[in-house]
Every structure is written in structure tokens, then in C-alpha cells.
PDB file of C-alpha atoms in Angstrom:
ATOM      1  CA  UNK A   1      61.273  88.749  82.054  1.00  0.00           C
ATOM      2  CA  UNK A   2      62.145  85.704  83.729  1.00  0.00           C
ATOM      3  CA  UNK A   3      60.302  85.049  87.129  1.00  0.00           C
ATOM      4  CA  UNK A   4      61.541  81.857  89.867  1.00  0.00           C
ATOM      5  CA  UNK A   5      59.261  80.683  92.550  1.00  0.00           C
ATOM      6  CA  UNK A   6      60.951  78.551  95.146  1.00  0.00           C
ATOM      7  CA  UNK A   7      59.775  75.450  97.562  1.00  0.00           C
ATOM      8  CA  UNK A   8      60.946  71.870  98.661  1.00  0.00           C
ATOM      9  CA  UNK A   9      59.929  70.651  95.520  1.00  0.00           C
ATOM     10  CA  UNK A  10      61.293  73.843  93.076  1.00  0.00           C
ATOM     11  CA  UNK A  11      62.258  75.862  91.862  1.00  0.00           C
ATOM     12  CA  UNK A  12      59.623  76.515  89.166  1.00  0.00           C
ATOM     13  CA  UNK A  13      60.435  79.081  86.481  1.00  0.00           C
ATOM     14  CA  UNK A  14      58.274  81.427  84.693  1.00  0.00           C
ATOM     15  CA  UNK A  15      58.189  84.084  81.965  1.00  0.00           C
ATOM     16  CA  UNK A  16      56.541  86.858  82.952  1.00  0.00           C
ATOM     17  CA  UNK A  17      55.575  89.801  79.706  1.00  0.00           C
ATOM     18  CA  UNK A  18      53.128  92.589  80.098  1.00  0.00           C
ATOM     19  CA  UNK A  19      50.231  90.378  78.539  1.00  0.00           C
ATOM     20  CA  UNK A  20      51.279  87.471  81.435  1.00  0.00           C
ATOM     21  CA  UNK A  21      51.553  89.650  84.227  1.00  0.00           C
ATOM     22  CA  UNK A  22      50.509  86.765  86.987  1.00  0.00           C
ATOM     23  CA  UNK A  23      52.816  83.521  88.700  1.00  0.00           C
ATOM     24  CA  UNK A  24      50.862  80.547  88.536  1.00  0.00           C
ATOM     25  CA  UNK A  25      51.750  78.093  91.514  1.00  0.00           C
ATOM     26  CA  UNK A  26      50.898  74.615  91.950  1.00  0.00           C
ATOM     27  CA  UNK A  27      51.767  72.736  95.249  1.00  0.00           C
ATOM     28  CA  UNK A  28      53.519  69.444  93.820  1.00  0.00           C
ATOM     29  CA  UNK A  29      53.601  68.607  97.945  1.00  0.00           C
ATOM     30  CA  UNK A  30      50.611  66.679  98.497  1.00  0.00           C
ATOM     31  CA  UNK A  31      51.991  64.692 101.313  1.00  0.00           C
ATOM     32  CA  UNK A  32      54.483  67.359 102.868  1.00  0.00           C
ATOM     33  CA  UNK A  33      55.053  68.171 106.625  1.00  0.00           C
ATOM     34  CA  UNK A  34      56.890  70.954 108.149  1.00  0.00           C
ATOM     35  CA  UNK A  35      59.994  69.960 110.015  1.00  0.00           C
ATOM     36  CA  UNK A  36      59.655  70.578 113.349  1.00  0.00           C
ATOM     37  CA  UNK A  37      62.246  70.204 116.496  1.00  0.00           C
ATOM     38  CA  UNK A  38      61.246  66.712 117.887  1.00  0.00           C
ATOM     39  CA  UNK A  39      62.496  65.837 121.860  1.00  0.00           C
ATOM     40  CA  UNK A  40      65.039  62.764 122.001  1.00  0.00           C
ATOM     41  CA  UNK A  41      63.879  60.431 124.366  1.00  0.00           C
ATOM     42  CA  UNK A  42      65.650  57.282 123.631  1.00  0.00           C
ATOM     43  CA  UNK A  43      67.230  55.424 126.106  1.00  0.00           C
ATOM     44  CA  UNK A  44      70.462  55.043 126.126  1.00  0.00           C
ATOM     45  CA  UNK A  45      71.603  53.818 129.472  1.00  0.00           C
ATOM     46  CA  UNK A  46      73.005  50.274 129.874  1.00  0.00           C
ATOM     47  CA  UNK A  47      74.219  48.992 133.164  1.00  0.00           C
ATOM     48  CA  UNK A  48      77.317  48.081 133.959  1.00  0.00           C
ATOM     49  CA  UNK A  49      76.961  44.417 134.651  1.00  0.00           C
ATOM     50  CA  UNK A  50      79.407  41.654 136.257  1.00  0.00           C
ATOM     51  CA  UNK A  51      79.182  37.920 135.851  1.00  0.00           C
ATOM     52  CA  UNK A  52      79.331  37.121 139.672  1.00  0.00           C
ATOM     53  CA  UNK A  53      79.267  33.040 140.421  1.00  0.00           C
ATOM     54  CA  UNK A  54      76.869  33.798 143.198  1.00  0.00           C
ATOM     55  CA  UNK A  55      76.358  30.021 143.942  1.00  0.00           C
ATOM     56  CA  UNK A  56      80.090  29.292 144.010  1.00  0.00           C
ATOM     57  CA  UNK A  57      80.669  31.682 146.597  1.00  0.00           C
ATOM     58  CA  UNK A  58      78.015  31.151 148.907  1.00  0.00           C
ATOM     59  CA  UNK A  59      79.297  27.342 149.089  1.00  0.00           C
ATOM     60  CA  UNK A  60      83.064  28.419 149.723  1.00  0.00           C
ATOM     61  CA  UNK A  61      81.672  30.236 152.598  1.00  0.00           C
ATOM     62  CA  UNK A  62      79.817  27.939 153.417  1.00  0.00           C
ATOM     63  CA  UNK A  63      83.127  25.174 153.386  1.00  0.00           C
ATOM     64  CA  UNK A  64      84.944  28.168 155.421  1.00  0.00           C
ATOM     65  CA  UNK A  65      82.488  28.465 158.053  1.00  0.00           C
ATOM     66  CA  UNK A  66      82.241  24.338 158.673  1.00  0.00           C
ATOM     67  CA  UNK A  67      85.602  24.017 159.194  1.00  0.00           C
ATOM     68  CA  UNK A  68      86.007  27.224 161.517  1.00  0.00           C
ATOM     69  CA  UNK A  69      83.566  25.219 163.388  1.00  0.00           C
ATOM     70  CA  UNK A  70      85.563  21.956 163.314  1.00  0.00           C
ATOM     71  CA  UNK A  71      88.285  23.192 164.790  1.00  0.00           C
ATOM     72  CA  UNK A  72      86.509  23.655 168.262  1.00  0.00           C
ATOM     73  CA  UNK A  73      85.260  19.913 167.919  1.00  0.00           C
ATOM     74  CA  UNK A  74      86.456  16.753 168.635  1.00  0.00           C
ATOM     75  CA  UNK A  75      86.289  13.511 167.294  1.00  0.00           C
ATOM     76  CA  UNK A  76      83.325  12.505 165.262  1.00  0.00           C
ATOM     77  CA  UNK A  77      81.683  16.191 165.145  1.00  0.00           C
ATOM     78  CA  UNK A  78      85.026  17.531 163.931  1.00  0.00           C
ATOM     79  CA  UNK A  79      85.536  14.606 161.076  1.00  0.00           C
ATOM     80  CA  UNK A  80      81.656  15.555 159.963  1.00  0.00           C
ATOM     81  CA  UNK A  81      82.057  19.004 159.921  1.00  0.00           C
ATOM     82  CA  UNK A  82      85.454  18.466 158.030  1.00  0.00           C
ATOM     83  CA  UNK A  83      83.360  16.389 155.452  1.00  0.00           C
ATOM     84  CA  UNK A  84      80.842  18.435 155.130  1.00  0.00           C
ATOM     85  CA  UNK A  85      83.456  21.486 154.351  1.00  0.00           C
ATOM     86  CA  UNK A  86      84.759  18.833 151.826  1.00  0.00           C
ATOM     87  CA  UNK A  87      81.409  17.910 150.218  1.00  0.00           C
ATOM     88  CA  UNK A  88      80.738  22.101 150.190  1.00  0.00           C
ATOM     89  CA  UNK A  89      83.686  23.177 148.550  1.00  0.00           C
ATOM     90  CA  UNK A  90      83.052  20.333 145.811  1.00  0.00           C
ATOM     91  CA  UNK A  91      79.819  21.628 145.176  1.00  0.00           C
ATOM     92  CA  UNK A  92      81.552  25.121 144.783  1.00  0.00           C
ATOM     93  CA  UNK A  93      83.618  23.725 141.852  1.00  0.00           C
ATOM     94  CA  UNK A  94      81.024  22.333 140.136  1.00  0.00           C
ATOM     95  CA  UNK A  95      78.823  25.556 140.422  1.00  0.00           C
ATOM     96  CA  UNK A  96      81.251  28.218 139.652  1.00  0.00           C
ATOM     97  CA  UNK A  97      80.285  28.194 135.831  1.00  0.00           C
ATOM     98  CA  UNK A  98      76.919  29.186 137.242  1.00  0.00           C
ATOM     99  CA  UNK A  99      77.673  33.113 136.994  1.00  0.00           C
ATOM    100  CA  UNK A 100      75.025  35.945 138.248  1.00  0.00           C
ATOM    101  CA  UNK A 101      74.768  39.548 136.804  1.00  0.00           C
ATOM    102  CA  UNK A 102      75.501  41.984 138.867  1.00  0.00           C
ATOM    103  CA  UNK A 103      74.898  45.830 138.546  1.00  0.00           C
ATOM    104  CA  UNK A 104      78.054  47.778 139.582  1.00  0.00           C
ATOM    105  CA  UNK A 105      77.319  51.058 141.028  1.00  0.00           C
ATOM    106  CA  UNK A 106      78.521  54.570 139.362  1.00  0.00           C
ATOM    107  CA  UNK A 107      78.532  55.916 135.892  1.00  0.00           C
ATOM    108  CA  UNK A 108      76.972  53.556 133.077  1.00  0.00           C
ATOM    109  CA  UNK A 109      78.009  54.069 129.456  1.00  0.00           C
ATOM    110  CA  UNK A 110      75.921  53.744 125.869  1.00  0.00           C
ATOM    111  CA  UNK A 111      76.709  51.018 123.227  1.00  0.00           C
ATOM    112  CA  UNK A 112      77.111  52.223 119.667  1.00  0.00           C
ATOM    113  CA  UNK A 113      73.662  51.856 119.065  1.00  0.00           C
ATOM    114  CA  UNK A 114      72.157  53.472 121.575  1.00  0.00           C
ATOM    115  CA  UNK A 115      74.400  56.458 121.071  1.00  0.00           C
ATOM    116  CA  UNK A 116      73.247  56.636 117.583  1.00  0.00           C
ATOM    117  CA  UNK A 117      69.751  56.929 117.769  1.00  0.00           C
ATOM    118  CA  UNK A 118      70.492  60.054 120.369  1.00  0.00           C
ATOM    119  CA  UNK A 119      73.156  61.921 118.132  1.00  0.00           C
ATOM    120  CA  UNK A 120      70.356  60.965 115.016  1.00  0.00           C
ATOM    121  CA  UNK A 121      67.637  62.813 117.011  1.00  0.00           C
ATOM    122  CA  UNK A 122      70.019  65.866 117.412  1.00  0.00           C
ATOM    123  CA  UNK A 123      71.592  66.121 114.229  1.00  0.00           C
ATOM    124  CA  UNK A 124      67.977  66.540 112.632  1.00  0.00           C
ATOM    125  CA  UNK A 125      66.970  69.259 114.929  1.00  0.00           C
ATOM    126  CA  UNK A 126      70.183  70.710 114.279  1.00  0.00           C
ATOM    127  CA  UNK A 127      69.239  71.107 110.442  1.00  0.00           C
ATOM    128  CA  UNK A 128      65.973  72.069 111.686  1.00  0.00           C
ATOM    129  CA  UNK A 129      67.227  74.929 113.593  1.00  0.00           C
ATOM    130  CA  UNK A 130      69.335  76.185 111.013  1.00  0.00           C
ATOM    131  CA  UNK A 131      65.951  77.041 108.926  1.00  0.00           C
ATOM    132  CA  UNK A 132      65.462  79.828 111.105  1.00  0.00           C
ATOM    133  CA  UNK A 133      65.910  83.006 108.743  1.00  0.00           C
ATOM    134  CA  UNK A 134      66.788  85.305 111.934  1.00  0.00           C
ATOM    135  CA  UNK A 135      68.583  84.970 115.360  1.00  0.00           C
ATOM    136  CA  UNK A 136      65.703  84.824 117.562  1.00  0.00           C
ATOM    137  CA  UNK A 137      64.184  82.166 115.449  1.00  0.00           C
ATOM    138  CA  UNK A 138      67.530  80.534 115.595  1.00  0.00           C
ATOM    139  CA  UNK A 139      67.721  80.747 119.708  1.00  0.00           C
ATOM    140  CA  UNK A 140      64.028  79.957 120.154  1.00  0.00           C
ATOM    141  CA  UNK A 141      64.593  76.842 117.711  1.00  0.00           C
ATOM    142  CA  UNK A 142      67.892  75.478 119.977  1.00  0.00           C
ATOM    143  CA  UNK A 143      66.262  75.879 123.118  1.00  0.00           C
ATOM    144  CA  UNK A 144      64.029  72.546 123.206  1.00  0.00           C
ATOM    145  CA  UNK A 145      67.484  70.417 122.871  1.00  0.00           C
ATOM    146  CA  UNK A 146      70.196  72.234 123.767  1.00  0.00           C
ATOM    147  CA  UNK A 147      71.321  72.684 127.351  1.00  0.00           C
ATOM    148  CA  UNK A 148      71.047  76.036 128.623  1.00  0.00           C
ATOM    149  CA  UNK A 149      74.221  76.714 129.905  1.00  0.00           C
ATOM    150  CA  UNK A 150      75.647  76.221 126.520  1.00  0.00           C
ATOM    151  CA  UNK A 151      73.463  77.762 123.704  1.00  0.00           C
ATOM    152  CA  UNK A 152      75.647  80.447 122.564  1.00  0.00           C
ATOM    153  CA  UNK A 153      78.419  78.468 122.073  1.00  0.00           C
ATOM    154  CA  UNK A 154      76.835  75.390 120.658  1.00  0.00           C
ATOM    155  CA  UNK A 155      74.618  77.825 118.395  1.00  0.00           C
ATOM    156  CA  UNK A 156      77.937  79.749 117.381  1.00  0.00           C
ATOM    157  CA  UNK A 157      79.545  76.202 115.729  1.00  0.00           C
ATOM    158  CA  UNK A 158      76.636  75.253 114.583  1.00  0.00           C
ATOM    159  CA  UNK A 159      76.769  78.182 112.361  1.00  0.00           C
ATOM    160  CA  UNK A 160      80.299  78.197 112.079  1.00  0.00           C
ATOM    161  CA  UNK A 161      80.837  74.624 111.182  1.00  0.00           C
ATOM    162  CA  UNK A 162      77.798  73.220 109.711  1.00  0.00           C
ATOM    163  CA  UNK A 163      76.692  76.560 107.770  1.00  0.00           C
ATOM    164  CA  UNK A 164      76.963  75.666 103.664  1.00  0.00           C
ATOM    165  CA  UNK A 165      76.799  78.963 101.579  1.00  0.00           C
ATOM    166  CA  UNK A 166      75.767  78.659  97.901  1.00  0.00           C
ATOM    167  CA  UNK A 167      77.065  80.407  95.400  1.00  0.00           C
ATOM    168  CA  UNK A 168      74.636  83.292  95.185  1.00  0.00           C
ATOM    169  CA  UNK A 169      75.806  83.474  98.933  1.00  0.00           C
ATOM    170  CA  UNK A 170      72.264  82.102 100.366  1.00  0.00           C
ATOM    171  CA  UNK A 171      72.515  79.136 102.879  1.00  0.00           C
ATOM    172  CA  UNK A 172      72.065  75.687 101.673  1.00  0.00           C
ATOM    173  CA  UNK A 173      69.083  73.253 103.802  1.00  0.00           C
ATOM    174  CA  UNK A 174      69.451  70.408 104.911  1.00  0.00           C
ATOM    175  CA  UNK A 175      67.555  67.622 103.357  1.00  0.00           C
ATOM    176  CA  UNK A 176      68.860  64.580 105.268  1.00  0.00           C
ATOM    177  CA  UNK A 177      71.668  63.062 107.390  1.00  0.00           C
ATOM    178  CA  UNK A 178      72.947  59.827 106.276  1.00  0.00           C
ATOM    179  CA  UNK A 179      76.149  57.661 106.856  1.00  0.00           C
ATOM    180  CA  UNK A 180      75.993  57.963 110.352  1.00  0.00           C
ATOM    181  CA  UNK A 181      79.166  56.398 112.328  1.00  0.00           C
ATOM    182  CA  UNK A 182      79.791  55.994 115.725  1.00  0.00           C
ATOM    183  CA  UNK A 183      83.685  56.420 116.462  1.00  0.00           C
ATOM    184  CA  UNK A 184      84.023  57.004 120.208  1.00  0.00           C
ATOM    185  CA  UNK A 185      82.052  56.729 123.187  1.00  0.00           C
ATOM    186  CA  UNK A 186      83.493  58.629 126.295  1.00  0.00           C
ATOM    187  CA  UNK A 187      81.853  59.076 130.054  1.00  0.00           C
ATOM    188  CA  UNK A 188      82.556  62.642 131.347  1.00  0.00           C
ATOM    189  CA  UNK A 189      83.266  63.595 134.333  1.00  0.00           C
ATOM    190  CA  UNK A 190      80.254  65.914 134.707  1.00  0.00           C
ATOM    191  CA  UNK A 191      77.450  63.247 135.432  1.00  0.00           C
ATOM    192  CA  UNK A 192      75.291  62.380 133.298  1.00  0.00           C
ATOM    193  CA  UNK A 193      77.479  63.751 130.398  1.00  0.00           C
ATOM    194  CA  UNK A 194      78.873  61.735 127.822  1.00  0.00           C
ATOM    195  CA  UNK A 195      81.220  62.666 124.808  1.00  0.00           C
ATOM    196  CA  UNK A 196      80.740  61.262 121.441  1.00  0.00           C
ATOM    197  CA  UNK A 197      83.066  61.300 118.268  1.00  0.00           C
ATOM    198  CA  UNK A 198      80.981  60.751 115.005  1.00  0.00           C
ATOM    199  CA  UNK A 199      80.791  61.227 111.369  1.00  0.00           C
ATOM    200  CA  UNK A 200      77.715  61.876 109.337  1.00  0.00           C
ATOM    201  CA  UNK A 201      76.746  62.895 105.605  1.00  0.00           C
ATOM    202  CA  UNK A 202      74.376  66.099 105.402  1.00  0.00           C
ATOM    203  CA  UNK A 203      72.836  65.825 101.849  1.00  0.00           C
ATOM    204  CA  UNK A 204      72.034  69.715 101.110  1.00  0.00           C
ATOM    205  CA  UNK A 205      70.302  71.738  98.661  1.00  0.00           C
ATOM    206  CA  UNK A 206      69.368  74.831  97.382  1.00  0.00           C
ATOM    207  CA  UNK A 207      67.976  77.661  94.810  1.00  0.00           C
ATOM    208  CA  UNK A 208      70.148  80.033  92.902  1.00  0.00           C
ATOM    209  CA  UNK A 209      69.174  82.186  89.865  1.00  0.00           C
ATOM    210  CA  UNK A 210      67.276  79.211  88.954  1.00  0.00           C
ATOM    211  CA  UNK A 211      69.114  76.550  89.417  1.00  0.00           C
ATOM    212  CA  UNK A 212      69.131  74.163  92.659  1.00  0.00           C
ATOM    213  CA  UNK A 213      72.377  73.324  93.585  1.00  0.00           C
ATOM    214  CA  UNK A 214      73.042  69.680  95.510  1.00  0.00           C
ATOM    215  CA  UNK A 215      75.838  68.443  97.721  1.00  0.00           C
ATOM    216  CA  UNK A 216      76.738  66.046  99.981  1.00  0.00           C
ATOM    217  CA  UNK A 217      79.134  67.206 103.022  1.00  0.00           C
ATOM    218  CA  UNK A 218      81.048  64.660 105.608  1.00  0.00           C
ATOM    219  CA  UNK A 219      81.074  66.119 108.749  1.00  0.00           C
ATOM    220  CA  UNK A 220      83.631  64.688 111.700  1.00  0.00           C
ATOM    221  CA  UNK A 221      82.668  66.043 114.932  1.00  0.00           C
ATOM    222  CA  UNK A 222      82.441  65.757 118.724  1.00  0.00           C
ATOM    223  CA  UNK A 223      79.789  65.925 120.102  1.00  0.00           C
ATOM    224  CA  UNK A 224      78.603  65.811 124.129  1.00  0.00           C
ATOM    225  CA  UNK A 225      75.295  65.048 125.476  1.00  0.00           C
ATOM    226  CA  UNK A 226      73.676  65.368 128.761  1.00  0.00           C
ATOM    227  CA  UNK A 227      70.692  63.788 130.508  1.00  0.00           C
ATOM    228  CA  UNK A 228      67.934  66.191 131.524  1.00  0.00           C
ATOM    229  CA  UNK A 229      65.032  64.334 133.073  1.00  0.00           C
ATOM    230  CA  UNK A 230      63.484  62.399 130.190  1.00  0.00           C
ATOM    231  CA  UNK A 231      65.552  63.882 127.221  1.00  0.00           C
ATOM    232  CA  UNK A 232      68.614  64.280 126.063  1.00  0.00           C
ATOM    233  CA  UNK A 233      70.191  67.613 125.126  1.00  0.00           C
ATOM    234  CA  UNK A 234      73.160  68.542 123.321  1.00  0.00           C
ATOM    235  CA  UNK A 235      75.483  70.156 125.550  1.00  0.00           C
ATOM    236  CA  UNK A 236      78.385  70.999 123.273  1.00  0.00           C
ATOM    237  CA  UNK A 237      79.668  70.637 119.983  1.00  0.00           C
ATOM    238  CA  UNK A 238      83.375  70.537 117.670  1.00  0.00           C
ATOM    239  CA  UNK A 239      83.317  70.380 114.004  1.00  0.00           C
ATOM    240  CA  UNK A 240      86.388  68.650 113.545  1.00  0.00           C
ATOM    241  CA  UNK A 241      86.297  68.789 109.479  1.00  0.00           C
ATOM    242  CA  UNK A 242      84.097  69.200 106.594  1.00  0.00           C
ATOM    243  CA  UNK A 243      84.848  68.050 103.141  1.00  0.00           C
ATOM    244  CA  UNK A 244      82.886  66.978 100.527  1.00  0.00           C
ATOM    245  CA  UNK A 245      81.528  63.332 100.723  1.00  0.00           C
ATOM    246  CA  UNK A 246      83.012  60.788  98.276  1.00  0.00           C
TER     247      UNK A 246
END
């Protein structure tokens, strides 16, 4: 009779007989740790910033204000305070390249990098998650990084769209998300919420009548995040498409 035992590094097969009634294991995972749901804390906020020539202006205002005060001379205080305008507004010219950033006030958006590392972080507690082998498991798995006003729905797609059934009709792991890309950064309107449209590569795996069956699955998605305190959360999710990576 033929016996399979099952783990990251498996499966291991065995002939079992009624003079080798026993499964003999060995862990090949010396170095193995369990994944575990991990909080994303990177910082993704950039200001908005305007080159402002600071200098520039200040000495336009200052040529303004001189020759507002000119006008009520006469004579030699009006011709100095004319010159003086003069001399200011000069200076302005030659200052303007000097430029000085300035923070604008309202919504800031993420660069492409920034929004990466976030939608990394989530992605691999998503596949996390999804080795829950029950529904509680599976809610008390999403609850560290997924906003609370939208677990149902973001734990129904994730089951809907990133679920990969073998053919022995178990559910395929996920070892690994590669290929990441960055399509689409988007404010929302719903402070601090931001919509992002990415692709990724899950590389997944898994045991079936002794046999472990690989693929690798591009994923096109959208996917929004929001800022609670010091983490970010995933606050909704669209599988777009799924086909198999080329």
C-alpha cells in the first residue's frame, strides 16, 4: 500500500506492507519559519512640494513698496527711493533661479516605490491568510491588516479571485509573489485612502496523490489602502484577471 506524507519540503512517499507497518519522517526543514501576518509600516507619504523663488519675491516687494513710498516724496528722496526700487527689482532677476520648497497643504500622494513596498507587505499576508483551513482562522488571520469596515468583502475576493484549486480539488499555497508592477496610483476621496492598480506573479504549489503540482498565476488587480495610525490596511480589493504567467 502506498502511503504520502506532506510538508513545505514534500511530499515524501512510502510503501507501507503488514511487515512495515510504521511512516518514517525526517524534517528536511532545518532552517524553516512559520509564516506569520507581519504589520506594514512603511512610509509612504511624500509631500507635495513647490519650487517657490522665495528670494525673488521678497525683493519685488520689496521694489513695490519703495516706490509706493516715492510717490509721496519729492525731489532727491523720491529719485533714491526710485533707485533703490530699481537696484531691488534687479536683484529680483538675478535671484529668481534661487527656488524654495514649499509644502502645499491637502492630500499627498505615494511614488511607485513607496506604493510597492505597502501592496508587497499585503500581498504576503494575503497568501498568509489564505493558509487558514477554516473560516474563523480565515477572519482571525485578515483582521491585523484589513480594515474593519471591509473584511467580508475583501475576504470574499480574496477567495474568489486569488483561490487556485488543484486538481484533486485541494487549494494550492502560495510560495511567493514576484513580478510586482506598479500601474496606477490614485488619491481617494475618503482621506487617507489611496487606490492602486497592480500586477503581480503568485508562484503556487501543491500535493496531489503524490505528486506536487507548480504554477505561476498573473494577477491584475485594484487594490485600495488606508492609513490607520502607524499601519497600513487593505481596505478593498478587485481581481481584475488571472491567467497563467508567461
Amino acid at each position: 500500500m502506498q502511503a504520502t506524507t506532506f510538508d513545505p519540503a514534500g511530499p515524501f512517499l512510502t510503501l507501507l506492507s503488514p511487515d512495515a507497518q510504521t511512516i518514517q519522517w525526517k524534517n528536511y526543514l532545518t532552517q524553516w519559519t512559520e509564516p506569520v501576518i507581519r504589520r506594514v509600516t512603511a512610509s509612504i507619504e511624500k509631500p507635495m512640494l513647490i519650487a517657490v523663488p522665495v528670494y525673488a519675491a521678497a525683493l519685488v516687494l520689496a521694489g513695490l513698496a519703495l516706490l509706493w513710498v516715492g510717490r509721496g516724496k519729492a525731489g532727491a528722496a523720491s529719485i533714491g527711493a526710485i533707485a533703490l526700487a530699481c537696484v531691488s527689482f534687479g536683484a529680483a532677476a538675478l535671484a529668481f533661479p534661487i527656488k524654495t520648497e514649499v509644502k502645499l497643504p491637502g492630500q499627498t500622494t505615494p511614488d511607485a516605490e513607496a506604493a510597492h513596498l505597502v501592496i508587497s507587505g499585503l500581498l504576503n499576508n494575503v497568501s498568509t491568510a489564505m493558509l487558514a483551513n477554516d473560516d474563523a482562522g480565515f477572519a482571525a488571520a485578515l483582521a491585523p491588516f484589513v480594515s474593519r469596515m471591509h473584511t467580508i468583502e475583501v475576504g470574499a475576493e480574496i477567495k474568489r479571485g486569488l483561490s487556485v484549486s488543484l486538481p484533486s480539488g485541494a487549494r494550492a499555497r502560495t510560495d511567493g509573489i514576484v513580478n510586482l508592477r506598479v500601474e496606477q496610483i490614485s488619491a481617494s476621496n475618503r482621506q487617507p485612502n489611496y487606490q492602486i492598480l497592480a500586477t503581480w506573479t503568485a508562484q503556487v504549489s501543491g500535493g496531489h496523490w503524490g505528486h506536487m503540482h507548480r504554477r505561476a498565476i498573473t494577477y491584475r488587480g485594484l487594490v485600495d489602502i488606508l492609513h490607520e495610525g502607524e499601519v497600513w490596511v487593505l481596505d478593498g480589493l478587485t481581481i481584475l484577471s488571472a491567467q497563467p504567467a508567461s
